[in-house]
PDB file of C-alpha atoms in Angstrom:
ATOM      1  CA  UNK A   1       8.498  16.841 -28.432  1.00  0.00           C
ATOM      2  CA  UNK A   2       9.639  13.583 -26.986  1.00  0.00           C
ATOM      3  CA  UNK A   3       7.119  13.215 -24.582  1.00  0.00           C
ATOM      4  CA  UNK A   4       4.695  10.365 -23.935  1.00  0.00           C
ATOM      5  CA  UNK A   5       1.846  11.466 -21.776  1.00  0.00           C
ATOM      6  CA  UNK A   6      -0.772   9.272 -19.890  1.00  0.00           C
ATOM      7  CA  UNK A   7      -3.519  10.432 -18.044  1.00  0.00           C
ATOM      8  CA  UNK A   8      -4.855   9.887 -15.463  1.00  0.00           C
ATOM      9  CA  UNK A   9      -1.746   9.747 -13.086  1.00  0.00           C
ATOM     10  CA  UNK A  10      -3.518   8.156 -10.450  1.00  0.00           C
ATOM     11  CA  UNK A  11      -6.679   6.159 -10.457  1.00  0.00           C
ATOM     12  CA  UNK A  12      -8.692   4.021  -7.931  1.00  0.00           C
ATOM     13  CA  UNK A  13     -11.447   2.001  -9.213  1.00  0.00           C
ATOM     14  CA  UNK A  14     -13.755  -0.054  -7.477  1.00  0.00           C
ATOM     15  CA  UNK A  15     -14.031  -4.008  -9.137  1.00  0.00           C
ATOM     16  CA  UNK A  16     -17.746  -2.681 -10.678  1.00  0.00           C
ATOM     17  CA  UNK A  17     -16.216  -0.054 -12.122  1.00  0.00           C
ATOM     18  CA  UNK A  18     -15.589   1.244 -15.719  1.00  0.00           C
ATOM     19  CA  UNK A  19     -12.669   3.214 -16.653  1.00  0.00           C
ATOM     20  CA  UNK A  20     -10.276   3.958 -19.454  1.00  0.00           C
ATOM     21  CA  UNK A  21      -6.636   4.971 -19.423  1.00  0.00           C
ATOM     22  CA  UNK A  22      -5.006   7.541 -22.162  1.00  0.00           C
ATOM     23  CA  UNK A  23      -1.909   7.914 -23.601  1.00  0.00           C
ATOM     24  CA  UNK A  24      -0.318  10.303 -26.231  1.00  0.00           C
ATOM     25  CA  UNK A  25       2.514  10.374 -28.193  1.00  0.00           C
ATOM     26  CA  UNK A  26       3.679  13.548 -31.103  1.00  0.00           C
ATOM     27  CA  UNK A  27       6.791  11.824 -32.284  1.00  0.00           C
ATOM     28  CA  UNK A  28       5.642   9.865 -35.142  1.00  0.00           C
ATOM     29  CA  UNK A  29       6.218   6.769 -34.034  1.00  0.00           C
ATOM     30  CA  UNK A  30       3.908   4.218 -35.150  1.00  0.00           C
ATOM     31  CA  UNK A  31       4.282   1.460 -32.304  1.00  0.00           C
ATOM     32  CA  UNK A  32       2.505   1.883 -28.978  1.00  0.00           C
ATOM     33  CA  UNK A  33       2.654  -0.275 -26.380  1.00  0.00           C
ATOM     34  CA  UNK A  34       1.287  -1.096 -22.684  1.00  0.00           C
ATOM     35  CA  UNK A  35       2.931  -2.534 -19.863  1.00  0.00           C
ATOM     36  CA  UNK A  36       2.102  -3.469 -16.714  1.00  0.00           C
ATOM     37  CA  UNK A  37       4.693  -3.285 -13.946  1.00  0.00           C
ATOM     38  CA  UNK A  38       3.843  -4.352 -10.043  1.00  0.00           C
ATOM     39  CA  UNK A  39       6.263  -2.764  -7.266  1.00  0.00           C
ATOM     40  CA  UNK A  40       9.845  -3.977  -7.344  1.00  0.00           C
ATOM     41  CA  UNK A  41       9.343  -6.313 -10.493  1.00  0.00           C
ATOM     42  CA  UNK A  42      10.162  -5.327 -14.456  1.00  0.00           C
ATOM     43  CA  UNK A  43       8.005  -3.907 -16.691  1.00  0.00           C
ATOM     44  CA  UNK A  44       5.315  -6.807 -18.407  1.00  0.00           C
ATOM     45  CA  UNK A  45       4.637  -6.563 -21.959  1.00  0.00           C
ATOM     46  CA  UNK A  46       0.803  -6.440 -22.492  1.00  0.00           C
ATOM     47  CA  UNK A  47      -0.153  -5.352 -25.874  1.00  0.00           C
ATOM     48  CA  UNK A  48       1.711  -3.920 -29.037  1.00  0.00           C
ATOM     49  CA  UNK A  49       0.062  -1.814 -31.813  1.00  0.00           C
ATOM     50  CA  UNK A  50       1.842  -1.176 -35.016  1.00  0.00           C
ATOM     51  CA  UNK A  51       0.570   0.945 -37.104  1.00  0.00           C
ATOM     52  CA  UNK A  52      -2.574   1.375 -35.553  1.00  0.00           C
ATOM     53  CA  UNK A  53      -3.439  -2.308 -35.794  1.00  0.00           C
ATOM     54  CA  UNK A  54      -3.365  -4.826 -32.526  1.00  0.00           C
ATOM     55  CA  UNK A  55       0.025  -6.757 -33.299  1.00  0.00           C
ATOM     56  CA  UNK A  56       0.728  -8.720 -29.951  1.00  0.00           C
ATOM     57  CA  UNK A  57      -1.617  -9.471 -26.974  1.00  0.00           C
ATOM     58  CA  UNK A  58       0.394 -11.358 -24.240  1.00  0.00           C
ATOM     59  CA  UNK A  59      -2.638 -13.663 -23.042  1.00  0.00           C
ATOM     60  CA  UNK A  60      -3.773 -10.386 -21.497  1.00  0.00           C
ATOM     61  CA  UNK A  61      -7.795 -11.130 -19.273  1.00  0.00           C
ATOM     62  CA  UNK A  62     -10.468  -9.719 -21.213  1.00  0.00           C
ATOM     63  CA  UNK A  63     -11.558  -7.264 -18.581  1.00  0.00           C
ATOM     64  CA  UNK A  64      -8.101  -5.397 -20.375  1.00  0.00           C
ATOM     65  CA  UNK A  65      -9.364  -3.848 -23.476  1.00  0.00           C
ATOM     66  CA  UNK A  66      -6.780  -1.599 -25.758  1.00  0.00           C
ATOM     67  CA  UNK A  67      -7.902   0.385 -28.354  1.00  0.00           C
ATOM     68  CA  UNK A  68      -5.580   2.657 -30.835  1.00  0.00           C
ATOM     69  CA  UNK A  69      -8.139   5.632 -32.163  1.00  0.00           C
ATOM     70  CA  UNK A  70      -5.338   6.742 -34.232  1.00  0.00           C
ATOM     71  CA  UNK A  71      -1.589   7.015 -34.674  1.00  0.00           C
ATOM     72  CA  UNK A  72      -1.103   9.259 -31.694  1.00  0.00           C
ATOM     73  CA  UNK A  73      -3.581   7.857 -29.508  1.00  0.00           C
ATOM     74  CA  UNK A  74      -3.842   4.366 -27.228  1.00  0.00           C
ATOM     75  CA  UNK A  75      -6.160   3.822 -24.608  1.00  0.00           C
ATOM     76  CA  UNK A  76      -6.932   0.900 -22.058  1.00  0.00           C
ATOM     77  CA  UNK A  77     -10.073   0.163 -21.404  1.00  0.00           C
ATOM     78  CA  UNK A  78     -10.727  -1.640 -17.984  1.00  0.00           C
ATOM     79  CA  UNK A  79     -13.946  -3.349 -16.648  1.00  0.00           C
ATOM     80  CA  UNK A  80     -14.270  -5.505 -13.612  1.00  0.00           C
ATOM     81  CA  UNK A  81     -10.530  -5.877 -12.573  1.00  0.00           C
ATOM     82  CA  UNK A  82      -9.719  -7.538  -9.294  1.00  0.00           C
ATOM     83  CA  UNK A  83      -7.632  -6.172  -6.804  1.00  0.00           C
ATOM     84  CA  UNK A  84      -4.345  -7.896  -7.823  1.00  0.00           C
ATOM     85  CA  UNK A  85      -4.643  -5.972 -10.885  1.00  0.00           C
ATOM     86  CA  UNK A  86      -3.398  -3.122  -8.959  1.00  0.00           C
ATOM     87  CA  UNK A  87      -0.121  -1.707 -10.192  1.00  0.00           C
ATOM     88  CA  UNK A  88       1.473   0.649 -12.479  1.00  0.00           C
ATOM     89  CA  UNK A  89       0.342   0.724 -15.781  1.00  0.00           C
ATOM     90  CA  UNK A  90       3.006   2.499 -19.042  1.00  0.00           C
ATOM     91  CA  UNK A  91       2.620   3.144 -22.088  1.00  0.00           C
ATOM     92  CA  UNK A  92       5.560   3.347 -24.590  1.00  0.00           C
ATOM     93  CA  UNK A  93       6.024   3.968 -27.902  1.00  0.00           C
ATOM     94  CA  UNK A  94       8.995   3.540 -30.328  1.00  0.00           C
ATOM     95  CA  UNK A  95       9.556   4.034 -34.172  1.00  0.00           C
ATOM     96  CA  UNK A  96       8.558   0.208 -34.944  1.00  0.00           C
ATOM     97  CA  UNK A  97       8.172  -2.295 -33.448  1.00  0.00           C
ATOM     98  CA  UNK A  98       9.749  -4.639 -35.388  1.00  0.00           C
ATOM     99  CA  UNK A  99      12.594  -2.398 -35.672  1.00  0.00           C
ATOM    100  CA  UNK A 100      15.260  -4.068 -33.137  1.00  0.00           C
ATOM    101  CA  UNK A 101      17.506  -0.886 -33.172  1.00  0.00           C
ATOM    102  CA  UNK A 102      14.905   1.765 -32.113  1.00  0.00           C
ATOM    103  CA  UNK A 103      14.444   2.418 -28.116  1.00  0.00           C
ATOM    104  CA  UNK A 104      11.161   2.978 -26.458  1.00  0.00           C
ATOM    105  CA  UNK A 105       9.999   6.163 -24.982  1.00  0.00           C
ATOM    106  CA  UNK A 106       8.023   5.426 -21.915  1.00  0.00           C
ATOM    107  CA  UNK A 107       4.949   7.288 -20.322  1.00  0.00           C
ATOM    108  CA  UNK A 108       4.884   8.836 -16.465  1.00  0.00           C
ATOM    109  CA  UNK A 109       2.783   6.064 -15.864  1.00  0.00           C
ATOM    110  CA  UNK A 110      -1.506   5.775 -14.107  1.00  0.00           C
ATOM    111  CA  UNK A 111      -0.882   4.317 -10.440  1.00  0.00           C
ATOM    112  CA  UNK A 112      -4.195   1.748 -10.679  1.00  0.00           C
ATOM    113  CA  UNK A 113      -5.614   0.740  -7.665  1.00  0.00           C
ATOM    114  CA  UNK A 114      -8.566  -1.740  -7.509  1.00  0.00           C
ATOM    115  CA  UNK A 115     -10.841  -1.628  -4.408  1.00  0.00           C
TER     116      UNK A 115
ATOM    117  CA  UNK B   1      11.427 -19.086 -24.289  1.00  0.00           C
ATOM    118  CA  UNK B   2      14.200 -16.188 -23.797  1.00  0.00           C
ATOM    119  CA  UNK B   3      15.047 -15.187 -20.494  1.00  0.00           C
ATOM    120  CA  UNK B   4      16.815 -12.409 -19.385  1.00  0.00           C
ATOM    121  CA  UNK B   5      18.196 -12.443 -15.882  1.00  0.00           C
ATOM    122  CA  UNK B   6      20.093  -9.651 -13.985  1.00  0.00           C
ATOM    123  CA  UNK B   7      22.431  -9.666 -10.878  1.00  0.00           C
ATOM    124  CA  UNK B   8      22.507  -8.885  -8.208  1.00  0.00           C
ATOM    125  CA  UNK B   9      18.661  -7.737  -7.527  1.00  0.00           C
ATOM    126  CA  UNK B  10      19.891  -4.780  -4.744  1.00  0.00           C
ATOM    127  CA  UNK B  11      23.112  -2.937  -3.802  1.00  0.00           C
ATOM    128  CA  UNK B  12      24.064  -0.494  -1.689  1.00  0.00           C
ATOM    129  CA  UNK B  13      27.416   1.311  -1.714  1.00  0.00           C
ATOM    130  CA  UNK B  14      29.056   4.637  -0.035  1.00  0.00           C
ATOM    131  CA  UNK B  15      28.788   7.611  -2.527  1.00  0.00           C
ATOM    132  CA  UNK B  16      32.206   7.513  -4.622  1.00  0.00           C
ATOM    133  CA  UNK B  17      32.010   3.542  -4.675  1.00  0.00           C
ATOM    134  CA  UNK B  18      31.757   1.501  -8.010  1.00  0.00           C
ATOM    135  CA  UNK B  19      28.702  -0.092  -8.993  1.00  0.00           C
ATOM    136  CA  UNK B  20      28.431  -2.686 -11.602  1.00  0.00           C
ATOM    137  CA  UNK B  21      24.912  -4.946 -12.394  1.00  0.00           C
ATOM    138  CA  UNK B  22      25.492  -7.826 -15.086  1.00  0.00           C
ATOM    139  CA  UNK B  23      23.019  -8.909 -17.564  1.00  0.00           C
ATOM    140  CA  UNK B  24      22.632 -12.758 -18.996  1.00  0.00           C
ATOM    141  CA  UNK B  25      20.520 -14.099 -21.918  1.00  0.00           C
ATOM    142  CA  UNK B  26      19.727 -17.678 -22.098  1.00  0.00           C
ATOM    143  CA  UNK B  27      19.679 -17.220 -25.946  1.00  0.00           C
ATOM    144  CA  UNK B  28      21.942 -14.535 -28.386  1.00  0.00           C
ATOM    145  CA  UNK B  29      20.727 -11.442 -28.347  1.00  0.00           C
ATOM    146  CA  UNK B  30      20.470  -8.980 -31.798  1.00  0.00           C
ATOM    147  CA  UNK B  31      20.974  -6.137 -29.554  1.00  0.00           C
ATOM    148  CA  UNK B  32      20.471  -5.020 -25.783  1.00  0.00           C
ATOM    149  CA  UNK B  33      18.999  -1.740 -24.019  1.00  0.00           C
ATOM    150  CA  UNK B  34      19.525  -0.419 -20.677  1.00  0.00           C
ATOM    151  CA  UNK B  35      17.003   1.809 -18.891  1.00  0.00           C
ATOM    152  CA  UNK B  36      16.916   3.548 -15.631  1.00  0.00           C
ATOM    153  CA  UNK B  37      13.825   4.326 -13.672  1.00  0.00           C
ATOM    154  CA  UNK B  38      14.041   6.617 -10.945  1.00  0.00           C
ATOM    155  CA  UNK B  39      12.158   5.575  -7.560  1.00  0.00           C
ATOM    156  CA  UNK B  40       8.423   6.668  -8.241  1.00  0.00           C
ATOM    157  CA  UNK B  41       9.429   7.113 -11.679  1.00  0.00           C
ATOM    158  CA  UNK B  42       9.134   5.412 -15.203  1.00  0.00           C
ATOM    159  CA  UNK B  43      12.116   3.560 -17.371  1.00  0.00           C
ATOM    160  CA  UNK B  44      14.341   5.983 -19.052  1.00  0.00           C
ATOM    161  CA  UNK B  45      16.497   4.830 -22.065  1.00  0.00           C
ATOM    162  CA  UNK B  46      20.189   4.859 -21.670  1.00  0.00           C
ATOM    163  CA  UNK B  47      21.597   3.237 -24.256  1.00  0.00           C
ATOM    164  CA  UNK B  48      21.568   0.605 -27.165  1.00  0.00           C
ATOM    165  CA  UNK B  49      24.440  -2.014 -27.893  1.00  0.00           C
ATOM    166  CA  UNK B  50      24.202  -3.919 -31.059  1.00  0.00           C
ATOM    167  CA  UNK B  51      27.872  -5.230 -31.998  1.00  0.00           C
ATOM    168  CA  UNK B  52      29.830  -8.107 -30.270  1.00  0.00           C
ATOM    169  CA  UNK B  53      32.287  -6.790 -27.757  1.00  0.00           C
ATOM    170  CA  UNK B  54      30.962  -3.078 -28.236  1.00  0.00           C
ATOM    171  CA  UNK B  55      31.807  -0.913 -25.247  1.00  0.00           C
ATOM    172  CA  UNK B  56      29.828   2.527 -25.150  1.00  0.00           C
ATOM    173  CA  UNK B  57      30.757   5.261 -22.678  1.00  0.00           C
ATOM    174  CA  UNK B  58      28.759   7.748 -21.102  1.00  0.00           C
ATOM    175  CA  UNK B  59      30.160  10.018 -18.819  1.00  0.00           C
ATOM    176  CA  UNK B  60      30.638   7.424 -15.524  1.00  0.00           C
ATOM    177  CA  UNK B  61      28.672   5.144 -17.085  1.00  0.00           C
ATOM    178  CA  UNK B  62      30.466   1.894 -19.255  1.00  0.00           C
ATOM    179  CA  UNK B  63      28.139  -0.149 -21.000  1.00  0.00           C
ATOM    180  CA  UNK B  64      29.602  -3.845 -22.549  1.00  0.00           C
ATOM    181  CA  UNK B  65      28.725  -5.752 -24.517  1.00  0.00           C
ATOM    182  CA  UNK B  66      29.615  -9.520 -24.719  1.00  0.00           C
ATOM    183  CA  UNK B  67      31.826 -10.550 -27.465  1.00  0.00           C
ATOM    184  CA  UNK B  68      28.941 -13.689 -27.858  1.00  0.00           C
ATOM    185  CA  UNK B  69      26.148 -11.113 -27.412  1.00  0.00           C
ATOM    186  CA  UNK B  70      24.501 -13.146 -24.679  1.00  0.00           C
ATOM    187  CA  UNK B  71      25.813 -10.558 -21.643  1.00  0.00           C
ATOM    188  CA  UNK B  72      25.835  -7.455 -20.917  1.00  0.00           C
ATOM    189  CA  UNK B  73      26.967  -4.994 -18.114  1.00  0.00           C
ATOM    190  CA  UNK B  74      26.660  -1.347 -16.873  1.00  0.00           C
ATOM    191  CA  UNK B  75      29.244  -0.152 -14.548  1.00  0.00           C
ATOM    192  CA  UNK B  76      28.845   3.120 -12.900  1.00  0.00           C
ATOM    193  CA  UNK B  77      32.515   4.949 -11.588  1.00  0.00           C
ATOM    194  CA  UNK B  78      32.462   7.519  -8.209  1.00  0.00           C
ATOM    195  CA  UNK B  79      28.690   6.584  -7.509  1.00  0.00           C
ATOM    196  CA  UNK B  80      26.703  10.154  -6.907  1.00  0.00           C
ATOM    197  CA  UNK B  81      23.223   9.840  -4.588  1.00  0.00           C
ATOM    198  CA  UNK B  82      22.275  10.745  -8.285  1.00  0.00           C
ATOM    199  CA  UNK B  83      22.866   7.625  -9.088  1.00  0.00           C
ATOM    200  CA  UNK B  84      20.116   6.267  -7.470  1.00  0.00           C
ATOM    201  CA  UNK B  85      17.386   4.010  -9.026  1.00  0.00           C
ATOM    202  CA  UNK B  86      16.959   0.680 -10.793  1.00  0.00           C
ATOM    203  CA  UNK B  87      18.386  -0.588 -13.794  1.00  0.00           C
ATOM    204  CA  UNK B  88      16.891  -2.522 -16.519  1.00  0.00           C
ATOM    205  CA  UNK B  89      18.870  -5.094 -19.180  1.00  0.00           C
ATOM    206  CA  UNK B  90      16.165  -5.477 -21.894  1.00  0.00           C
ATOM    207  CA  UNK B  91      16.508  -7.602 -25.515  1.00  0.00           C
ATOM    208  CA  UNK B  92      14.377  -7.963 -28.272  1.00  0.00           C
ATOM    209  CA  UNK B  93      12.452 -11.987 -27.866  1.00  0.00           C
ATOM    210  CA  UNK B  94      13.413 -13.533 -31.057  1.00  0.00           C
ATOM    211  CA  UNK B  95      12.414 -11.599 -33.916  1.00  0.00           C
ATOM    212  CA  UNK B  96       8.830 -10.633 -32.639  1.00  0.00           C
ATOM    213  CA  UNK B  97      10.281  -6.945 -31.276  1.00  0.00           C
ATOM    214  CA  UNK B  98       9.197  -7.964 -27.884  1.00  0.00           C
ATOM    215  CA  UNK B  99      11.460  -6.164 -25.876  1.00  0.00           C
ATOM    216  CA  UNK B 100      11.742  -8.037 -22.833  1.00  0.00           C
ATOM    217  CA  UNK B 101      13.013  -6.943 -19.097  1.00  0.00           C
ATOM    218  CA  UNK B 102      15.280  -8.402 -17.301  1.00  0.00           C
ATOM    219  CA  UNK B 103      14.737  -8.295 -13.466  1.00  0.00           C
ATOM    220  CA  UNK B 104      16.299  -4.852 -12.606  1.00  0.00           C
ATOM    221  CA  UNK B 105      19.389  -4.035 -10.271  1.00  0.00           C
ATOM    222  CA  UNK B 106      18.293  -1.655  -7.836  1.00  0.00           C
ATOM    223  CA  UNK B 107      20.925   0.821  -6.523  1.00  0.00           C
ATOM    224  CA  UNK B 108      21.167   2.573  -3.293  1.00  0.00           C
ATOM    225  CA  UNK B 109      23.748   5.356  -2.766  1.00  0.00           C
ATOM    226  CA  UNK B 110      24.772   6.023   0.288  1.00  0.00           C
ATOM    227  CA  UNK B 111      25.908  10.163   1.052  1.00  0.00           C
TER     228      UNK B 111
END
């Protein structure tokens, strides 16, 4: 299984709202990460757990919350975005992160869209 | 800090045309990745170079890359629609195992 699997796929939220993004990974690998990418620009590294433990935050707003329940699991927790948080949000995960020579399996992606 | 820029941004060619997008670090690079994501899709790893002046084939696809491992390219032979998508240049920041993105060429195939 090489698969990295986010749910939902789509998601609008209103800027009151409370919701959570998942992501799943069976391949062992013990770095997760989130990006953010808006439309026609790269991917944006937000956060980067290794080994379960929160190993970069990229001066990522509060109202973005990550949480790693366990070795296969990563969530995002979001709470009062604002509109021009609206993009497409990945998740990724790779052997190690401080590994240079491993590559990074990335997610289907959750389409966000703040109202 | 590191940068990794990308040219050009867009092209378009005629199916069966060449296609090459060229990938510059400001700073030398332990290794570089490419990935392709597919329009609506999400980045799909192509390929790794670690070793000055490497040169790895795939199929159409020749990936180099630069003897002072601060450039890279991906050049594509007999475009097919395919083909179609953007692709990503992205290095490791340092030693912190940030991979970073550069800007993306996005390519347009013309049947």
């Amino acid at each position: 299984d090489t698969e990295v699997t986010q749910t939902p796929k789509h998601l609008v939220m209103g800027m009151t709202n409370k919701k959570s993004l998942k992501c799943e990974q069976h391949m062992g690998h013990r770095a997760m990460y989130w990006y953010k990418q808006k439309a026609k620009k790269p991917p944006e590294l937000m956060f980067v757990y290794s080994y379960e433990k929160l190993s970069i935050n990229e001066s990522v707003p509060s109202r973005f919350s990550p949480e790693c329940p366990n070795s296969s699991l990563l969530n995002l927790h979001l709470h009062a975005l604002q509109p021009e948080d609206s993009a497409l949000y990945l998740c990724a995960s790779s052997q190690a992160w401080t590994d240079m020579n491993t590559e990074a399996f990335f997610g289907q992606g959750t389409r966000l869209t703040v109202v | 800090g590191q940068q990794v820029m990308q040219i050009p941004q867009y092209q378009h060619v005629q199916e069966g045309e060449d296609f090459t997008t060229y990938c510059n670090s400001s700073t030398t690079l332990s290794n570089i990745q490419w990935y392709k994501q597919r329009p609506g899709g999400h980045p799909v790893f192509l390929i790794q170079l670690v070793k000055s002046g490497e040169v790895k084939k795939q199929k159409r696809l020749t990936f180099q890359f630069g003897e002072a491992k601060k450039n890279s390219s991906l050049h594509i032979t007999a475009t097919q629609t395919t083909d179609v998508g953007t692709y990503f240049c992205a290095g490791f920041r340092g030693n912190t195992g940030k991979l970073i993105f550069g800007q993306g060429t996005t390519l347009q195939v013309k049947p």
